[in-house]
CSV table of C-alpha atoms and ligand atoms in Angstrom, one decimal:
chain,number,residue,atom,x,y,z
A,1,MET,CA,20.6,-70.9,-63.1
A,2,SER,CA,23.0,-67.5,-64.1
A,3,ASP,CA,24.4,-70.0,-66.6
A,4,LEU,CA,21.5,-71.1,-68.2
A,5,ILE,CA,20.8,-67.4,-68.3
A,6,ALA,CA,24.0,-66.5,-69.7
A,7,GLN,CA,23.4,-69.0,-72.5
A,8,LEU,CA,19.5,-67.6,-73.8
A,9,GLU,CA,21.1,-64.3,-74.2
A,10,GLN,CA,24.7,-65.5,-75.5
A,11,LEU,CA,22.0,-67.7,-78.0
A,12,GLN,CA,20.2,-64.5,-78.7
A,13,THR,CA,22.5,-62.8,-79.9
A,14,GLU,CA,23.6,-65.3,-82.3
A,15,ALA,CA,19.9,-65.4,-83.6
A,16,GLN,CA,20.1,-62.0,-84.1
A,17,ALA,CA,23.3,-62.2,-86.4
A,18,ALA,CA,22.2,-65.2,-88.2
A,19,LEU,CA,18.6,-63.4,-88.8
A,20,ASP,CA,20.3,-60.6,-90.2
A,21,ALA,CA,21.5,-62.1,-92.6
A,22,ALA,CA,19.0,-64.6,-94.1
A,23,GLN,CA,18.4,-63.2,-97.4
A,24,SER,CA,14.8,-65.4,-98.5
A,25,THR,CA,12.3,-66.6,-96.9
A,26,PRO,CA,13.1,-70.0,-97.4
A,27,ALA,CA,16.8,-69.0,-95.4
A,28,THR,CA,14.4,-67.8,-92.4
A,29,GLU,CA,12.0,-70.4,-92.0
A,30,ALA,CA,15.4,-73.3,-91.4
A,31,TRP,CA,16.3,-70.0,-88.8
A,32,TYR,CA,13.5,-70.5,-87.3
A,33,SER,CA,13.4,-73.8,-87.0
A,34,GLU,CA,17.2,-73.9,-85.9
A,35,TYR,CA,16.8,-71.1,-82.9
A,36,LEU,CA,12.8,-71.2,-82.3
A,37,GLY,CA,11.6,-74.5,-83.0
A,38,ARG,CA,10.9,-78.0,-81.6
A,39,LYS,CA,13.8,-79.6,-81.6
A,40,GLY,CA,15.9,-76.5,-81.9
A,41,LYS,CA,19.0,-74.7,-79.7
A,42,MET,CA,16.7,-72.8,-77.7
A,43,THR,CA,14.4,-75.9,-76.7
A,44,ALA,CA,17.6,-77.4,-76.4
A,45,ILE,CA,18.7,-75.4,-74.1
A,46,LEU,CA,15.7,-75.0,-72.1
A,47,ARG,CA,16.1,-78.8,-71.3
A,48,GLY,CA,18.5,-78.5,-68.9
A,49,LEU,CA,15.2,-76.2,-66.9
A,50,GLY,CA,14.1,-79.2,-64.8
A,51,GLN,CA,18.0,-79.8,-62.8
A,52,LEU,CA,17.9,-76.3,-61.4
A,53,PRO,CA,16.5,-75.7,-58.2
A,54,LYS,CA,12.1,-75.4,-58.5
A,55,GLU,CA,12.3,-71.4,-56.8
A,56,GLU,CA,14.8,-70.6,-59.8
A,57,ARG,CA,12.9,-71.8,-62.5
A,58,PRO,CA,10.0,-68.9,-63.4
A,59,LEU,CA,13.0,-66.5,-63.5
A,60,VAL,CA,14.7,-68.5,-66.5
A,61,GLY,CA,11.4,-69.3,-67.6
A,62,LYS,CA,10.3,-65.7,-67.8
A,63,ARG,CA,13.5,-64.7,-69.6
A,64,ALA,CA,13.2,-67.5,-72.2
A,65,ASN,CA,10.4,-66.2,-72.9
A,66,GLU,CA,11.0,-62.6,-73.4
A,67,ILE,CA,14.0,-63.6,-75.9
A,68,LYS,CA,11.8,-65.8,-77.4
A,69,GLU,CA,9.5,-62.7,-78.3
A,70,ALA,CA,12.0,-60.4,-78.8
A,71,LEU,CA,13.3,-62.9,-81.7
A,72,ASP,CA,9.7,-64.0,-82.8
A,73,ALA,CA,9.2,-60.4,-83.6
A,74,ALA,CA,12.6,-60.2,-85.1
A,75,LEU,CA,11.4,-62.6,-87.0
A,76,ALA,CA,8.4,-61.2,-88.8
A,77,THR,CA,10.1,-57.6,-89.0
A,78,ARG,CA,13.3,-59.5,-91.2
A,79,GLN,CA,10.3,-61.4,-93.1
A,80,GLU,CA,8.3,-58.3,-94.4
A,81,ALA,CA,11.8,-57.1,-95.2
A,82,ILE,CA,12.4,-59.5,-96.7
A,83,ALA,CA,9.2,-60.1,-99.6
A,84,ALA,CA,9.5,-56.4,-99.5
A,85,GLU,CA,12.7,-56.8,-101.5
A,86,GLU,CA,11.4,-60.0,-103.4
A,87,MET,CA,8.5,-58.5,-105.0
A,88,GLN,CA,10.8,-55.1,-105.4
A,89,ARG,CA,14.0,-58.0,-107.7
A,90,SER,CA,10.5,-59.7,-109.2
A,91,LEU,CA,9.0,-56.6,-110.7
A,92,ALA,CA,12.2,-55.4,-112.3
A,93,ALA,CA,12.9,-58.7,-113.6
A,94,GLU,CA,9.2,-59.0,-115.3
A,95,GLY,CA,10.0,-55.6,-116.3
A,96,ILE,CA,6.6,-54.9,-114.9
A,97,ASP,CA,6.2,-50.6,-114.5
A,98,VAL,CA,3.6,-50.4,-111.8
A,99,THR,CA,3.4,-46.8,-112.7
A,100,MET,CA,2.6,-47.4,-116.4
A,101,PRO,CA,-1.1,-46.2,-116.9
A,102,GLY,CA,-3.9,-49.1,-117.5
A,103,ARG,CA,-5.0,-50.3,-120.8
A,104,ARG,CA,-8.4,-49.6,-121.6
A,105,PRO,CA,-11.0,-52.6,-122.3
A,106,LEU,CA,-12.5,-51.9,-126.1
A,107,LEU,CA,-16.3,-50.6,-125.2
A,108,GLY,CA,-18.3,-52.5,-127.8
A,109,LYS,CA,-21.4,-50.6,-129.4
A,110,LEU,CA,-24.4,-50.9,-131.6
A,111,HIS,CA,-23.9,-52.0,-135.4
A,112,PRO,CA,-24.6,-49.5,-137.9
A,113,THR,CA,-27.5,-51.2,-139.3
A,114,ASN,CA,-28.7,-51.0,-135.9
A,115,GLN,CA,-28.0,-47.4,-135.3
A,116,ALA,CA,-29.7,-46.0,-138.1
A,117,MET,CA,-32.8,-48.6,-138.1
A,118,ARG,CA,-32.8,-47.1,-134.5
A,119,GLU,CA,-32.7,-43.8,-135.7
A,120,MET,CA,-35.3,-44.1,-138.7
A,121,VAL,CA,-37.9,-45.3,-135.9
A,122,GLU,CA,-37.4,-43.1,-133.3
A,123,ILE,CA,-38.3,-40.1,-136.4
A,124,LEU,CA,-41.3,-42.2,-137.4
A,125,LYS,CA,-42.8,-42.7,-133.8
A,126,GLN,CA,-42.8,-38.9,-133.2
A,127,MET,CA,-45.1,-39.1,-135.7
A,128,GLY,CA,-47.7,-41.6,-134.7
A,129,PHE,CA,-46.2,-45.0,-136.2
A,130,GLN,CA,-45.6,-48.3,-134.4
A,131,VAL,CA,-43.7,-51.0,-134.9
A,132,TYR,CA,-45.4,-53.8,-135.8
A,133,ASP,CA,-43.3,-57.2,-136.3
A,134,SER,CA,-44.0,-59.9,-139.5
A,135,PRO,CA,-41.9,-63.0,-140.8
A,136,GLU,CA,-39.1,-62.8,-142.6
A,137,VAL,CA,-40.2,-66.3,-144.2
A,138,GLU,CA,-43.0,-65.6,-145.9
A,139,THR,CA,-45.2,-67.2,-148.8
A,140,ASP,CA,-45.4,-65.8,-152.1
A,141,ALA,CA,-48.9,-65.1,-151.8
A,142,TYR,CA,-48.1,-62.3,-148.9
A,143,ASN,CA,-44.8,-61.6,-150.9
A,144,PHE,CA,-46.6,-60.8,-153.9
A,145,GLU,CA,-50.1,-62.0,-154.7
A,146,LEU,CA,-51.6,-60.0,-151.8
A,147,LEU,CA,-49.9,-57.2,-152.8
A,148,ASN,CA,-51.2,-57.4,-156.7
A,149,PHE,CA,-48.0,-59.3,-158.0
A,150,PRO,CA,-50.2,-61.4,-159.9
A,151,PRO,CA,-48.8,-64.5,-161.2
A,152,ASP,CA,-45.9,-64.5,-163.7
A,153,HIS,CA,-46.6,-60.9,-163.9
A,154,PRO,CA,-42.8,-59.2,-164.9
A,155,ALA,CA,-42.7,-57.4,-161.6
A,156,ARG,CA,-41.8,-60.2,-160.4
A,157,GLU,CA,-37.7,-60.3,-161.9
A,158,MET,CA,-37.4,-57.1,-160.2
A,159,GLN,CA,-36.2,-59.2,-157.3
A,160,ASP,CA,-34.3,-62.4,-157.7
A,161,THR,CA,-36.6,-64.4,-154.4
A,162,PHE,CA,-34.8,-67.3,-152.6
A,163,PHE,CA,-36.4,-70.3,-152.5
A,164,THR,CA,-37.5,-73.4,-149.7
A,165,THR,CA,-37.9,-76.7,-150.0
A,166,THR,CA,-41.5,-76.5,-148.8
A,167,PRO,CA,-43.3,-75.1,-151.9
A,168,ASP,CA,-44.9,-71.4,-151.7
A,169,VAL,CA,-42.7,-70.4,-149.2
A,170,ILE,CA,-40.5,-68.0,-149.5
A,171,LEU,CA,-37.5,-65.4,-148.0
A,172,ARG,CA,-39.4,-62.1,-148.2
A,173,THR,CA,-37.9,-60.2,-150.7
A,174,HIS,CA,-39.1,-57.4,-149.0
A,175,THR,CA,-40.5,-55.3,-146.3
A,176,SER,CA,-43.8,-54.9,-148.1
A,177,PRO,CA,-46.0,-58.1,-146.9
A,178,GLY,CA,-45.7,-57.5,-143.8
A,179,GLN,CA,-48.1,-54.8,-144.5
A,180,ILE,CA,-51.2,-57.1,-145.2
A,181,HIS,CA,-50.0,-58.6,-141.7
A,182,ALA,CA,-50.7,-55.2,-140.4
A,183,MET,CA,-53.5,-54.8,-142.1
A,184,ARG,CA,-55.3,-58.2,-141.6
A,185,HIS,CA,-54.5,-57.6,-138.1
A,186,TYR,CA,-56.0,-54.1,-137.7
A,187,ALA,CA,-59.0,-53.5,-140.2
A,188,PRO,CA,-61.0,-52.1,-140.0
A,189,GLU,CA,-59.2,-49.6,-137.4
A,190,PRO,CA,-56.9,-46.7,-139.2
A,191,ILE,CA,-53.5,-47.7,-139.0
A,192,ARG,CA,-50.2,-46.3,-139.0
A,193,VAL,CA,-47.4,-48.7,-138.7
A,194,ILE,CA,-43.7,-49.4,-139.3
A,195,LEU,CA,-42.0,-52.7,-140.4
A,196,PRO,CA,-38.6,-52.7,-139.6
A,197,GLY,CA,-36.5,-56.1,-140.5
A,198,LYS,CA,-34.2,-58.3,-142.7
A,199,CYS,CA,-35.4,-59.2,-146.4
A,200,TYR,CA,-32.8,-61.7,-148.6
A,201,ARG,CA,-32.6,-61.3,-152.7
A,202,ASN,CA,-30.6,-63.8,-155.0
A,203,GLU,CA,-28.9,-61.3,-156.4
A,204,ASP,CA,-24.9,-61.1,-156.7
A,205,VAL,CA,-23.3,-59.6,-154.2
A,206,THR,CA,-21.6,-56.6,-155.2
A,207,ALA,CA,-20.4,-52.2,-153.6
A,208,ARG,CA,-24.6,-52.2,-154.2
A,209,SER,CA,-26.2,-55.1,-153.2
A,210,GLU,CA,-26.4,-57.6,-150.2
A,211,MET,CA,-28.2,-60.9,-150.5
A,212,MET,CA,-29.5,-60.0,-147.4
A,213,PHE,CA,-29.9,-56.6,-146.2
A,214,TYR,CA,-32.7,-54.3,-143.8
A,215,GLN,CA,-35.2,-52.2,-144.7
A,216,ILE,CA,-38.0,-50.9,-143.3
A,217,GLU,CA,-41.4,-50.1,-144.3
A,218,GLY,CA,-43.9,-47.6,-143.6
A,219,LEU,CA,-47.7,-47.9,-144.0
A,220,ALA,CA,-50.9,-45.3,-142.9
A,221,ILE,CA,-54.2,-45.7,-143.9
A,222,GLY,CA,-57.0,-44.2,-142.4
A,223,ARG,CA,-60.4,-42.6,-143.6
A,224,ASN,CA,-58.7,-38.9,-145.9
A,225,ILE,CA,-55.5,-40.2,-146.2
A,226,THR,CA,-54.2,-38.3,-149.2
A,227,PHE,CA,-50.9,-37.7,-151.2
A,228,SER,CA,-50.0,-34.6,-149.0
A,229,ASP,CA,-49.7,-36.7,-146.1
A,230,LEU,CA,-47.2,-39.0,-147.6
A,231,LYS,CA,-45.4,-35.6,-148.8
A,232,GLY,CA,-45.3,-34.1,-145.3
A,233,THR,CA,-44.4,-37.6,-143.6
A,234,LEU,CA,-41.3,-37.8,-145.9
A,235,LEU,CA,-40.3,-34.3,-145.8
A,236,ASN,CA,-39.8,-34.6,-141.7
A,237,PHE,CA,-38.2,-37.6,-142.3
A,238,ALA,CA,-36.1,-35.9,-144.2
A,239,ASN,CA,-35.7,-33.4,-142.7
A,240,GLN,CA,-35.2,-35.1,-139.1
A,241,MET,CA,-32.7,-37.6,-140.8
A,242,TYR,CA,-31.0,-35.8,-143.0
A,243,GLY,CA,-30.8,-32.2,-141.3
A,244,GLU,CA,-33.3,-29.5,-141.3
A,245,GLY,CA,-33.8,-27.5,-144.7
A,246,ARG,CA,-33.3,-30.6,-146.5
A,247,LYS,CA,-36.0,-31.0,-150.0
A,248,ILE,CA,-37.3,-34.0,-152.1
A,249,ARG,CA,-38.4,-34.7,-154.9
A,250,PHE,CA,-41.4,-37.2,-156.5
A,251,ARG,CA,-40.3,-38.8,-159.3
A,252,LYS,CA,-43.1,-41.3,-160.7
A,253,SER,CA,-42.0,-45.1,-161.1
A,254,TYR,CA,-44.0,-48.7,-160.3
A,255,PHE,CA,-44.6,-50.7,-157.6
A,256,PRO,CA,-47.7,-53.2,-158.2
A,257,PHE,CA,-48.7,-52.8,-154.7
A,258,THR,CA,-49.1,-48.8,-154.9
A,259,GLU,CA,-51.2,-46.2,-157.7
A,260,PRO,CA,-49.3,-43.9,-158.0
A,261,SER,CA,-46.3,-44.9,-157.4
A,262,VAL,CA,-43.6,-41.7,-156.7
A,263,GLU,CA,-39.5,-42.6,-155.9
A,264,VAL,CA,-38.1,-39.7,-153.7
A,265,ASP,CA,-35.1,-37.9,-153.6
A,266,VAL,CA,-33.3,-35.9,-151.3
A,267,ASP,CA,-31.7,-33.0,-152.1
A,268,CYS,CA,-27.3,-34.0,-152.0
A,269,ILE,CA,-26.5,-34.2,-148.0
A,270,LEU,CA,-22.8,-33.4,-149.3
A,271,CYS,CA,-23.2,-31.0,-151.7
A,272,GLY,CA,-26.7,-29.1,-151.6
A,273,GLY,CA,-27.5,-29.9,-154.5
A,274,ALA,CA,-24.8,-28.3,-156.8
A,275,GLY,CA,-23.5,-31.9,-158.3
A,276,CYS,CA,-20.3,-33.4,-156.7
A,277,ARG,CA,-19.5,-37.3,-156.7
A,278,ILE,CA,-21.9,-39.1,-154.3
A,279,CYS,CA,-24.4,-38.0,-156.3
A,280,LYS,CA,-22.8,-38.5,-159.7
A,281,HIS,CA,-23.3,-35.0,-160.3
A,282,THR,CA,-27.2,-34.7,-159.8
A,283,GLY,CA,-27.5,-33.0,-157.3
A,284,TRP,CA,-29.9,-35.5,-155.9
A,285,LEU,CA,-29.5,-39.0,-153.4
A,286,GLU,CA,-32.5,-41.3,-154.2
A,287,ILE,CA,-33.7,-42.7,-150.7
A,288,LEU,CA,-37.3,-45.0,-150.9
A,289,GLY,CA,-39.8,-45.5,-152.4
A,290,ALA,CA,-43.5,-45.1,-151.9
A,291,GLY,CA,-47.0,-44.1,-153.5
A,292,MET,CA,-50.6,-44.5,-152.3
A,293,VAL,CA,-52.1,-48.1,-151.0
A,294,HIS,CA,-53.2,-50.1,-154.8
A,295,PRO,CA,-57.0,-50.3,-154.0
A,296,VAL,CA,-56.4,-54.1,-154.4
A,297,VAL,CA,-54.4,-54.5,-151.9
A,298,LEU,CA,-56.7,-52.4,-149.9
A,299,GLN,CA,-59.1,-54.9,-150.4
A,300,ASN,CA,-56.6,-58.0,-149.8
A,301,GLY,CA,-56.2,-56.6,-146.3
A,302,GLY,CA,-59.6,-55.7,-145.4
A,303,TYR,CA,-60.2,-52.6,-146.2
A,304,ASP,CA,-62.9,-51.3,-147.8
A,305,PRO,CA,-61.1,-49.1,-150.6
A,306,ALA,CA,-64.3,-46.9,-151.3
A,307,VAL,CA,-64.1,-46.0,-147.7
A,308,PHE,CA,-60.0,-45.9,-147.0
A,309,SER,CA,-57.2,-44.5,-148.4
A,310,GLY,CA,-53.5,-44.8,-147.4
A,311,PHE,CA,-50.0,-44.4,-148.7
A,312,ALA,CA,-46.8,-46.7,-148.0
A,313,PHE,CA,-43.1,-46.0,-148.5
A,314,GLY,CA,-40.0,-48.4,-148.2
A,315,MET,CA,-36.7,-48.2,-147.9
A,316,GLY,CA,-33.2,-49.7,-147.3
A,317,ILE,CA,-31.4,-49.3,-144.0
A,318,GLU,CA,-27.9,-49.7,-144.8
A,319,ARG,CA,-29.2,-47.5,-147.8
A,320,GLN,CA,-29.6,-44.7,-145.2
A,321,ALA,CA,-26.7,-45.3,-143.0
A,322,MET,CA,-25.0,-45.0,-146.5
A,323,LEU,CA,-25.7,-41.8,-147.4
A,324,LYS,CA,-25.7,-40.6,-144.2
A,325,ARG,CA,-21.9,-41.9,-143.2
A,326,GLY,CA,-20.5,-41.8,-146.3
A,327,VAL,CA,-19.7,-45.5,-146.6
A,328,ASP,CA,-19.8,-46.2,-150.5
A,329,ASP,CA,-19.5,-50.5,-149.8
A,330,ILE,CA,-22.6,-52.4,-148.7
A,331,ARG,CA,-20.5,-55.2,-148.4
A,332,LEU,CA,-18.9,-53.5,-145.2
A,333,PHE,CA,-21.8,-54.0,-143.5
A,334,TYR,CA,-21.7,-57.8,-142.6
A,335,SER,CA,-17.9,-58.7,-143.5
A,336,ASN,CA,-17.2,-58.1,-140.0
A,337,ASP,CA,-14.3,-56.0,-140.5
A,338,VAL,CA,-14.1,-54.5,-137.0
A,339,ARG,CA,-11.6,-51.5,-138.3
A,340,PHE,CA,-15.0,-50.7,-140.4
A,341,LEU,CA,-17.3,-51.3,-137.1
A,342,GLU,CA,-15.8,-48.7,-135.0
A,343,ARG,CA,-15.6,-46.4,-138.0
A,344,VAL,CA,-19.1,-46.3,-138.9
B,1,LIG,N1,-41.2,-53.1,-151.6
B,1,LIG,C1,-40.1,-51.8,-152.8
B,1,LIG,C2,-39.2,-52.5,-152.7
B,1,LIG,O1,-38.5,-53.6,-151.9
B,1,LIG,C3,-40.1,-50.6,-151.7
B,1,LIG,C4,-41.6,-50.2,-151.6
B,1,LIG,C5,-42.2,-48.9,-152.9
B,1,LIG,C6,-41.9,-50.0,-150.5
B,1,LIG,C7,-43.2,-48.1,-153.0
B,1,LIG,C8,-43.8,-49.1,-150.5
B,1,LIG,C9,-43.6,-48.9,-151.8
B,1,LIG,O2,-44.3,-49.5,-149.3
B,1,LIG,O3,-44.8,-47.8,-151.5
B,1,LIG,O4,-38.1,-52.3,-154.0
């Protein structure tokens, strides 16, 4: 009996030394098979158990278990140490510095056109205007005729139209046709609506004009609406959009759907009116077209011009964004250059 225990203790010493010498996870696995595995040295020694007298077997068995447990524990410790060393080595080899700060993911944000559109909608909503959706694909009637552009009227040439293969169906050249949709929906109730959306013009693309751009249209119709209401609305808009204390000025103009018609300028947000590069030394920046709704248009919308009057205005959204943010080329908006989109 003492012979078997001596062999087991001898094995333990030898195994411990071999384990200390193991340098890798595979080496510790090989070590396990060699000493503790089913065909290992420990099993081989314990085969001698059968030849021992019955009463001696439990004692040897107990000692064998203690040694096995001790070796198992030593193996776990050694494997942990090796795993840590291997991690250290591979981090060093791959040049990974775990103390380096993480890389920030890029945050998305609203497109500059959308930012300007939302800002404008917010301002106009506060004045009681509600957003009314109207289609981008229109008929010639809505885009021109019902807005008092007679057929072959030269005013149609102000806007180069994209046609479709369906006769009379076109891409809208402005948001004004939405006026007719809104009026026909609500007449004879008074309305205050805004119509934001895309417009299309078959024009050469330059720093000042794109084939696709956004406008926002405003329309107010009621029983006692006058030009002063238009002035007050636009002055309030200019002050909220471009800063308190802004001045606006009206220049007479022509649009078939308004009478009288005006173009509206705001005093230059850069130089305050003194004259600079942005305002081309005039002190003023043009921001929109407007006027009192033409009686024919009121009638086409379903309102009796003897009872109702109204004002309308329309402006380019990119144009407002450009003025406000000092962008001098409209093409930047739709060329998907991330440097521009991040900056504006
Ligand atoms: N639709 C005009 C354009 O695209 C802008 C405009 C002018 C709209 C006067 C209006 C308005 O509602 O009253 O050039």
